[in-house]
CSV table of C-alpha atoms in Angstrom, one decimal:
chain,number,residue,atom,x,y,z
A,8,MET,CA,-30.9,232.5,231.4
A,9,ARG,CA,-28.2,231.5,229.2
A,10,ARG,CA,-29.5,227.1,228.4
A,11,PRO,CA,-26.2,225.2,228.0
A,12,ALA,CA,-24.9,223.9,225.1
A,13,PHE,CA,-26.2,220.2,224.2
A,14,TYR,CA,-23.5,217.8,222.1
A,15,SER,CA,-24.8,214.8,220.5
A,16,SER,CA,-22.5,211.5,220.1
A,17,SER,CA,-20.0,211.3,217.4
A,18,ARG,CA,-20.9,208.1,216.4
A,19,PRO,CA,-24.8,206.5,217.3
A,20,GLY,CA,-24.8,204.3,220.4
A,21,GLN,CA,-21.1,205.2,221.9
A,22,PRO,CA,-20.7,206.7,224.9
A,23,ALA,CA,-19.8,210.1,225.0
A,24,ALA,CA,-17.0,211.8,226.6
A,25,GLY,CA,-16.7,211.5,229.9
A,26,SER,CA,-19.8,209.2,230.5
A,27,SER,CA,-19.5,206.3,233.3
A,28,ASP,CA,-19.1,202.6,232.7
A,29,ASP,CA,-22.9,201.9,232.7
A,30,GLU,CA,-23.7,204.3,230.4
A,31,ALA,CA,-21.3,202.4,227.4
A,32,SER,CA,-22.7,199.1,229.1
A,33,ALA,CA,-26.3,200.1,228.0
A,34,ALA,CA,-24.7,200.7,224.0
A,35,PRO,CA,-26.6,199.1,221.1
A,36,PRO,CA,-25.5,195.9,220.2
A,37,GLU,CA,-23.5,194.9,217.3
A,38,SER,CA,-26.0,193.3,215.4
A,39,THR,CA,-28.1,196.3,215.6
A,40,ARG,CA,-25.3,198.5,214.5
A,41,ALA,CA,-24.5,195.8,211.9
A,42,ALA,CA,-28.0,196.6,210.2
A,43,SER,CA,-28.0,200.3,210.4
A,44,ARG,CA,-24.9,200.0,208.4
A,45,SER,CA,-26.4,197.7,205.8
A,46,ARG,CA,-29.2,200.7,205.4
A,47,ARG,CA,-26.3,203.2,204.4
A,48,ILE,CA,-25.7,201.0,201.8
A,49,ARG,CA,-25.6,203.0,198.6
A,50,ARG,CA,-28.2,201.4,195.7
A,51,PRO,CA,-27.5,201.1,191.7
A,52,SER,CA,-28.5,203.9,190.0
A,53,SER,CA,-31.1,203.7,186.9
A,54,THR,CA,-28.3,204.5,184.2
A,55,GLU,CA,-26.1,201.6,186.2
A,56,LEU,CA,-28.8,199.2,185.4
A,57,LEU,CA,-29.4,200.0,182.3
A,58,TRP,CA,-25.7,199.0,181.1
A,59,VAL,CA,-25.5,196.0,183.0
A,60,ALA,CA,-28.5,195.0,180.6
A,61,VAL,CA,-27.2,196.0,177.7
A,62,LEU,CA,-24.1,194.3,178.8
A,63,VAL,CA,-26.2,191.0,179.3
A,64,MET,CA,-28.1,191.4,175.8
A,65,ALA,CA,-24.9,191.9,174.1
A,66,MET,CA,-23.6,188.5,175.5
A,67,LEU,CA,-26.9,186.8,174.6
A,68,LEU,CA,-26.6,188.0,171.1
A,69,ALA,CA,-22.9,187.4,170.8
A,70,TRP,CA,-23.4,183.5,172.0
A,71,SER,CA,-26.6,183.0,169.7
A,72,PHE,CA,-24.7,184.3,166.2
A,73,ALA,CA,-21.6,181.6,168.5
A,74,GLU,CA,-24.5,178.5,167.8
A,75,ARG,CA,-25.8,179.4,164.3
A,76,PRO,CA,-24.9,176.9,161.9
A,77,ALA,CA,-22.4,178.6,159.5
A,78,GLN,CA,-23.8,179.3,155.8
A,79,ARG,CA,-23.4,176.4,153.4
A,80,ARG,CA,-21.1,178.0,150.3
A,81,ILE,CA,-22.5,177.7,146.9
A,82,THR,CA,-20.1,176.1,144.7
A,83,GLN,CA,-19.5,175.4,140.9
A,84,GLU,CA,-21.3,172.2,140.8
A,85,ASP,CA,-24.6,173.8,142.8
A,86,ILE,CA,-24.7,176.8,140.2
A,87,ASN,CA,-24.0,173.9,137.1
A,88,ALA,CA,-26.8,171.9,138.2
A,89,ALA,CA,-29.4,174.8,138.6
A,90,VAL,CA,-28.5,176.1,135.4
A,91,LEU,CA,-28.8,172.0,133.8
A,92,LYS,CA,-32.2,172.4,135.4
A,93,THR,CA,-33.5,175.9,133.8
A,94,LEU,CA,-32.6,174.4,130.6
A,95,GLU,CA,-34.5,171.1,131.3
A,96,THR,CA,-37.6,172.8,132.5
A,97,GLN,CA,-37.4,176.0,130.4
A,98,GLN,CA,-37.6,176.9,126.7
A,99,ILE,CA,-34.9,179.1,126.1
A,100,PRO,CA,-35.4,181.5,122.7
A,101,SER,CA,-32.4,181.2,120.3
A,102,GLU,CA,-30.0,184.3,119.9
A,103,TYR,CA,-32.0,184.5,116.4
A,104,THR,CA,-35.1,184.6,117.6
A,105,ARG,CA,-34.1,187.4,120.1
A,106,ALA,CA,-32.9,189.6,117.4
A,107,TYR,CA,-36.0,189.1,115.3
A,108,GLU,CA,-38.0,190.5,118.5
A,109,ALA,CA,-35.5,193.0,118.7
A,110,ILE,CA,-36.0,194.3,115.6
A,111,ARG,CA,-39.1,193.8,114.8
A,112,PRO,CA,-41.1,196.8,116.0
A,113,SER,CA,-38.6,199.2,113.9
A,114,VAL,CA,-39.1,197.6,110.3
A,115,VAL,CA,-41.8,198.7,108.2
A,116,ARG,CA,-43.2,197.0,104.9
A,117,VAL,CA,-42.7,200.8,102.1
A,118,VAL,CA,-44.9,200.8,98.8
A,119,SER,CA,-44.4,202.9,96.3
A,120,TYR,CA,-47.1,204.2,93.6
A,121,VAL,CA,-47.2,205.9,90.2
A,122,LYS,CA,-49.8,207.5,88.9
A,123,GLN,CA,-51.8,205.3,86.4
A,124,ASP,CA,-51.6,208.2,83.3
A,125,ARG,CA,-48.1,207.6,83.3
A,126,VAL,CA,-47.8,203.9,83.2
A,127,SER,CA,-47.0,203.6,79.8
A,128,GLY,CA,-44.2,202.2,77.4
A,129,GLU,CA,-41.0,201.5,79.2
A,130,LEU,CA,-42.4,202.1,82.3
A,131,ALA,CA,-45.2,199.7,82.3
A,132,ALA,CA,-43.0,196.8,80.7
A,133,LYS,CA,-40.7,197.2,83.9
A,134,LEU,CA,-43.5,197.0,86.2
A,135,ARG,CA,-45.4,193.6,84.6
A,136,LYS,CA,-41.8,192.1,85.3
A,137,ARG,CA,-41.4,192.9,88.6
A,138,THR,CA,-40.1,189.9,91.4
A,139,ASP,CA,-41.1,191.9,94.4
A,140,LYS,CA,-44.4,190.6,94.7
A,141,PRO,CA,-45.7,187.1,95.2
A,142,LYS,CA,-46.8,185.1,92.2
A,143,PRO,CA,-50.8,184.9,92.7
A,144,LEU,CA,-52.2,181.2,92.3
A,145,GLY,CA,-55.4,180.9,89.1
A,146,PRO,CA,-55.1,183.0,86.2
A,147,ALA,CA,-52.8,186.2,85.6
A,148,GLN,CA,-54.0,189.5,87.4
A,149,GLY,CA,-53.6,193.0,86.5
A,150,GLU,CA,-51.7,195.5,88.5
A,151,PRO,CA,-53.7,196.9,91.6
A,152,GLN,CA,-55.2,200.2,91.1
A,153,ALA,CA,-55.7,202.6,94.0
A,154,GLU,CA,-58.8,204.6,94.5
A,155,ASP,CA,-56.8,207.7,94.0
A,156,GLY,CA,-55.5,206.1,90.4
A,157,THR,CA,-52.3,205.0,91.1
A,158,ILE,CA,-50.9,201.5,91.1
A,159,GLU,CA,-48.1,200.0,93.0
A,160,SER,CA,-44.5,200.2,91.1
A,161,GLY,CA,-42.3,198.9,93.8
A,162,VAL,CA,-42.6,196.9,97.3
A,163,GLY,CA,-39.6,197.2,99.9
A,164,THR,CA,-38.6,197.4,103.5
A,165,GLY,CA,-37.5,200.4,105.6
A,166,VAL,CA,-36.3,200.6,109.3
A,167,VAL,CA,-37.2,203.2,111.9
A,168,ILE,CA,-34.2,205.1,113.0
A,169,VAL,CA,-35.7,208.0,115.1
A,170,ASP,CA,-38.8,207.4,117.0
A,171,LYS,CA,-40.4,210.6,115.1
A,172,GLY,CA,-41.1,208.5,112.0
A,173,ILE,CA,-37.7,209.1,110.3
A,174,ILE,CA,-37.3,205.9,108.3
A,175,LEU,CA,-34.6,204.7,106.0
A,176,THR,CA,-34.8,202.3,102.7
A,177,ASN,CA,-33.5,202.3,99.8
A,178,LEU,CA,-34.0,204.7,96.7
A,179,HIS,CA,-34.5,202.1,93.9
A,180,VAL,CA,-37.8,201.0,96.1
A,181,VAL,CA,-39.2,204.7,96.3
A,182,ALA,CA,-37.8,206.2,93.1
A,183,GLY,CA,-40.0,208.1,90.6
A,184,ALA,CA,-43.3,207.4,92.8
A,185,ASP,CA,-46.1,209.8,93.0
A,186,ARG,CA,-47.1,208.5,96.5
A,187,ILE,CA,-45.3,206.3,99.2
A,188,LYS,CA,-46.9,203.9,102.0
A,189,VAL,CA,-45.5,202.4,104.8
A,190,THR,CA,-47.0,199.6,107.0
A,191,PHE,CA,-45.8,199.5,110.8
A,192,HIS,CA,-45.2,196.7,112.8
A,193,ASP,CA,-48.6,197.5,114.6
A,194,GLY,CA,-50.4,197.4,111.4
A,195,LEU,CA,-51.1,201.1,111.1
A,196,GLU,CA,-50.7,202.8,107.9
A,197,ALA,CA,-49.7,206.2,107.1
A,198,THR,CA,-48.1,208.0,103.8
A,199,ALA,CA,-44.2,209.3,104.0
A,200,THR,CA,-42.6,211.9,102.2
A,201,LEU,CA,-39.1,211.7,100.6
A,202,VAL,CA,-37.2,214.0,102.5
A,203,ASN,CA,-33.6,213.2,101.3
A,204,VAL,CA,-31.5,210.7,99.2
A,205,GLN,CA,-28.2,209.4,99.0
A,206,PRO,CA,-27.8,208.4,95.5
A,207,GLU,CA,-24.5,206.9,95.9
A,208,ASN,CA,-25.3,204.3,98.4
A,209,ASP,CA,-28.8,203.8,97.2
A,210,LEU,CA,-30.3,205.4,100.3
A,211,ALA,CA,-33.5,207.2,100.8
A,212,VAL,CA,-35.1,209.1,104.0
A,213,LEU,CA,-38.6,209.2,104.2
A,214,GLN,CA,-40.9,210.9,107.0
A,215,ALA,CA,-43.9,209.4,108.0
A,216,SER,CA,-46.9,211.5,108.2
A,217,LYS,CA,-48.4,209.4,111.5
A,218,ILE,CA,-46.6,206.8,114.2
A,219,PRO,CA,-47.7,204.6,116.9
A,220,ASP,CA,-48.1,205.5,119.6
A,221,ASP,CA,-45.5,202.9,121.1
A,222,MET,CA,-43.1,203.8,118.3
A,223,ILE,CA,-39.4,202.0,118.8
A,224,ALA,CA,-36.2,202.8,116.5
A,225,ALA,CA,-33.9,200.9,115.7
A,226,THR,CA,-30.8,200.4,118.0
A,227,MET,CA,-27.8,201.5,115.5
A,228,ARG,CA,-24.3,200.0,116.1
A,229,SER,CA,-20.7,200.4,114.6
A,230,THR,CA,-19.4,198.2,111.8
A,231,ALA,CA,-16.1,199.1,113.1
A,232,ASP,CA,-15.6,195.6,115.1
A,233,LEU,CA,-17.7,193.6,112.5
A,234,LEU,CA,-15.8,190.9,111.3
A,235,PRO,CA,-16.2,187.9,109.0
A,236,GLY,CA,-18.2,184.9,110.2
A,237,ASP,CA,-20.2,187.3,112.6
A,238,LYS,CA,-23.5,186.3,112.8
A,239,VAL,CA,-26.0,188.5,111.3
A,240,MET,CA,-29.9,188.4,110.6
A,241,ALA,CA,-31.8,190.3,107.4
A,242,VAL,CA,-35.8,191.1,108.1
A,243,GLY,CA,-37.9,192.3,105.3
A,244,PHE,CA,-40.6,191.4,102.9
A,245,PRO,CA,-39.5,189.3,100.2
A,246,PHE,CA,-41.6,189.0,97.6
A,247,GLY,CA,-43.9,191.1,99.6
A,248,ILE,CA,-44.4,188.4,102.3
A,249,GLY,CA,-43.3,189.5,105.8
A,250,PRO,CA,-42.1,190.5,107.9
A,251,SER,CA,-39.4,187.7,107.3
A,252,GLY,CA,-36.4,187.4,108.8
A,253,SER,CA,-33.6,184.9,107.2
A,254,ALA,CA,-30.2,184.2,109.3
A,255,GLY,CA,-26.4,184.0,107.8
A,256,VAL,CA,-23.0,185.1,108.7
A,257,VAL,CA,-21.1,188.1,107.6
A,258,SER,CA,-19.2,187.0,104.3
A,259,GLY,CA,-17.1,189.6,103.8
A,260,LEU,CA,-16.6,194.0,104.3
A,261,LYS,CA,-15.8,196.3,102.1
A,262,ARG,CA,-17.2,195.3,99.0
A,263,VAL,CA,-17.7,196.6,95.3
A,264,PHE,CA,-21.3,196.3,93.8
A,265,ARG,CA,-22.6,197.0,90.5
A,266,SER,CA,-26.4,196.4,89.2
A,267,PRO,CA,-26.7,194.0,85.8
A,268,ASP,CA,-28.2,197.0,84.3
A,269,GLY,CA,-25.9,199.1,84.2
A,270,GLY,CA,-26.6,200.8,87.5
A,271,GLN,CA,-23.7,202.8,89.7
A,272,GLU,CA,-21.2,201.6,91.7
A,273,LEU,CA,-21.7,200.9,95.4
A,274,GLY,CA,-18.6,200.8,97.2
A,275,ASN,CA,-17.5,200.0,100.9
A,276,LEU,CA,-20.4,197.0,101.0
A,277,ILE,CA,-21.3,194.2,104.1
A,278,GLN,CA,-21.0,191.0,102.1
A,279,PHE,CA,-23.6,188.5,103.9
A,280,ASP,CA,-25.3,184.9,103.2
A,281,ALA,CA,-28.6,185.6,104.8
A,282,ALA,CA,-31.2,185.2,102.1
A,283,ALA,CA,-33.0,188.1,100.7
A,284,ASN,CA,-34.6,188.4,97.9
A,285,PRO,CA,-36.5,191.5,96.0
A,286,GLY,CA,-38.6,193.2,98.8
A,287,ASN,CA,-35.6,193.0,101.1
A,288,SER,CA,-34.2,196.2,100.0
A,289,GLY,CA,-34.3,199.1,102.4
A,290,GLY,CA,-34.2,196.0,105.3
A,291,PRO,CA,-32.4,195.8,108.0
A,292,LEU,CA,-29.2,193.6,108.8
A,293,VAL,CA,-28.7,193.0,112.5
A,294,THR,CA,-26.5,191.5,115.1
A,295,MET,CA,-27.3,189.0,117.7
A,296,ASP,CA,-28.6,191.7,120.1
A,297,GLY,CA,-30.9,192.9,117.2
A,298,GLU,CA,-28.7,195.9,117.0
A,299,LEU,CA,-28.4,197.8,113.2
A,300,VAL,CA,-25.1,197.3,111.3
A,301,GLY,CA,-26.4,198.0,108.0
A,302,ILE,CA,-29.4,198.1,105.2
A,303,VAL,CA,-29.9,195.8,103.0
A,304,THR,CA,-29.0,196.7,99.2
A,305,ALA,CA,-28.8,194.2,96.6
A,306,ILE,CA,-28.2,190.6,95.7
A,307,LEU,CA,-25.5,189.1,92.8
A,308,ASN,CA,-27.5,187.1,90.6
A,309,PRO,CA,-26.0,187.0,87.3
A,310,THR,CA,-29.1,185.3,85.8
A,311,SER,CA,-32.7,186.6,84.7
A,312,ALA,CA,-33.9,185.2,87.9
A,313,ARG,CA,-33.2,188.3,90.1
A,314,THR,CA,-33.4,185.9,93.1
A,315,PHE,CA,-31.6,184.7,96.0
A,316,LEU,CA,-27.6,182.8,95.3
A,317,GLY,CA,-25.8,183.4,98.4
A,318,ILE,CA,-24.7,186.9,98.2
A,319,GLY,CA,-25.8,190.0,99.6
A,320,PHE,CA,-24.8,193.3,100.7
A,321,ALA,CA,-25.8,195.9,102.6
A,322,VAL,CA,-24.5,199.8,103.5
A,323,PRO,CA,-23.2,199.9,106.5
A,324,ILE,CA,-24.9,201.8,108.9
A,325,GLU,CA,-22.6,204.7,109.4
A,326,ASN,CA,-22.9,205.6,105.9
A,327,ALA,CA,-26.8,204.9,105.9
A,328,ALA,CA,-27.2,207.5,109.5
A,329,GLN,CA,-25.5,210.2,107.5
A,330,ALA,CA,-28.3,210.3,105.0
A,331,ALA,CA,-30.7,210.9,107.6
A,332,GLY,CA,-28.3,213.8,108.8
A,333,LEU,CA,-27.4,211.6,111.9
A,334,PRO,CA,-23.6,212.0,113.6
A,335,PRO,CA,-21.2,209.3,112.3
A,336,PHE,CA,-20.0,206.5,114.9
């Protein structure tokens, strides 16, 4: 037997069509219907809650920046006060000290030796008149003789320009030597060989047989912008004492010098007034940055004393670098 169709009401609590008034009066009260609707309100998703949290945090962050006090700007008065405080509490080395410390690791003492059997006649007289060694106190001493039968024939200075032990010095310091010895800044002693000469500039290039582990070559600087009045420093072994530094200025450029004993004329020289004496020959002339601009070569003294009277000469580093086979600036 076929069952009759069953139809549910279209709304909860609403009487179906065709129902009696008693059935309508039996519908749920309004409060019950409101509660039912409230249960059907959509709850926010987790994504929406996350965005709300982010918005709240952004608002809190903006508020914290707005409440933060503005940073105080540093004024020129603050800078001046800090500099003054530093000057009062710390000892700052002079520019000459900085120049000396920069070039010192590259400066070497150069001593040349000749065989004892060669020392006779004119050469012996020349060695007795040497002025590049300090005069000892007490009785006069003879020339020191090395174990290999050689004696000192010259004392000068050199400067390392390539960290593998390439040294520039003056040719007159090592000319005619049977043996050359160099002493580095850390006390290391080594023999050196003559690898090149430039007689027109009184320059010699040496190669040391061994070098310190921390060998530092001098930094060379072009003399193109060097001017009279620029501060310079000469470093070397005057009278064998050193290393010694002396300060002065560039006195002139493109000077010409001829040795009083009729030696070859030298040109394109830097004139300077930093103290230089016998033993400074071959040493560096540097700027206040410690950069090498010349090789000290000669001093002008018309008397027989051969000591410094305020005029010294240096070969520009451009010429000296070419003697070592280095490209010019």
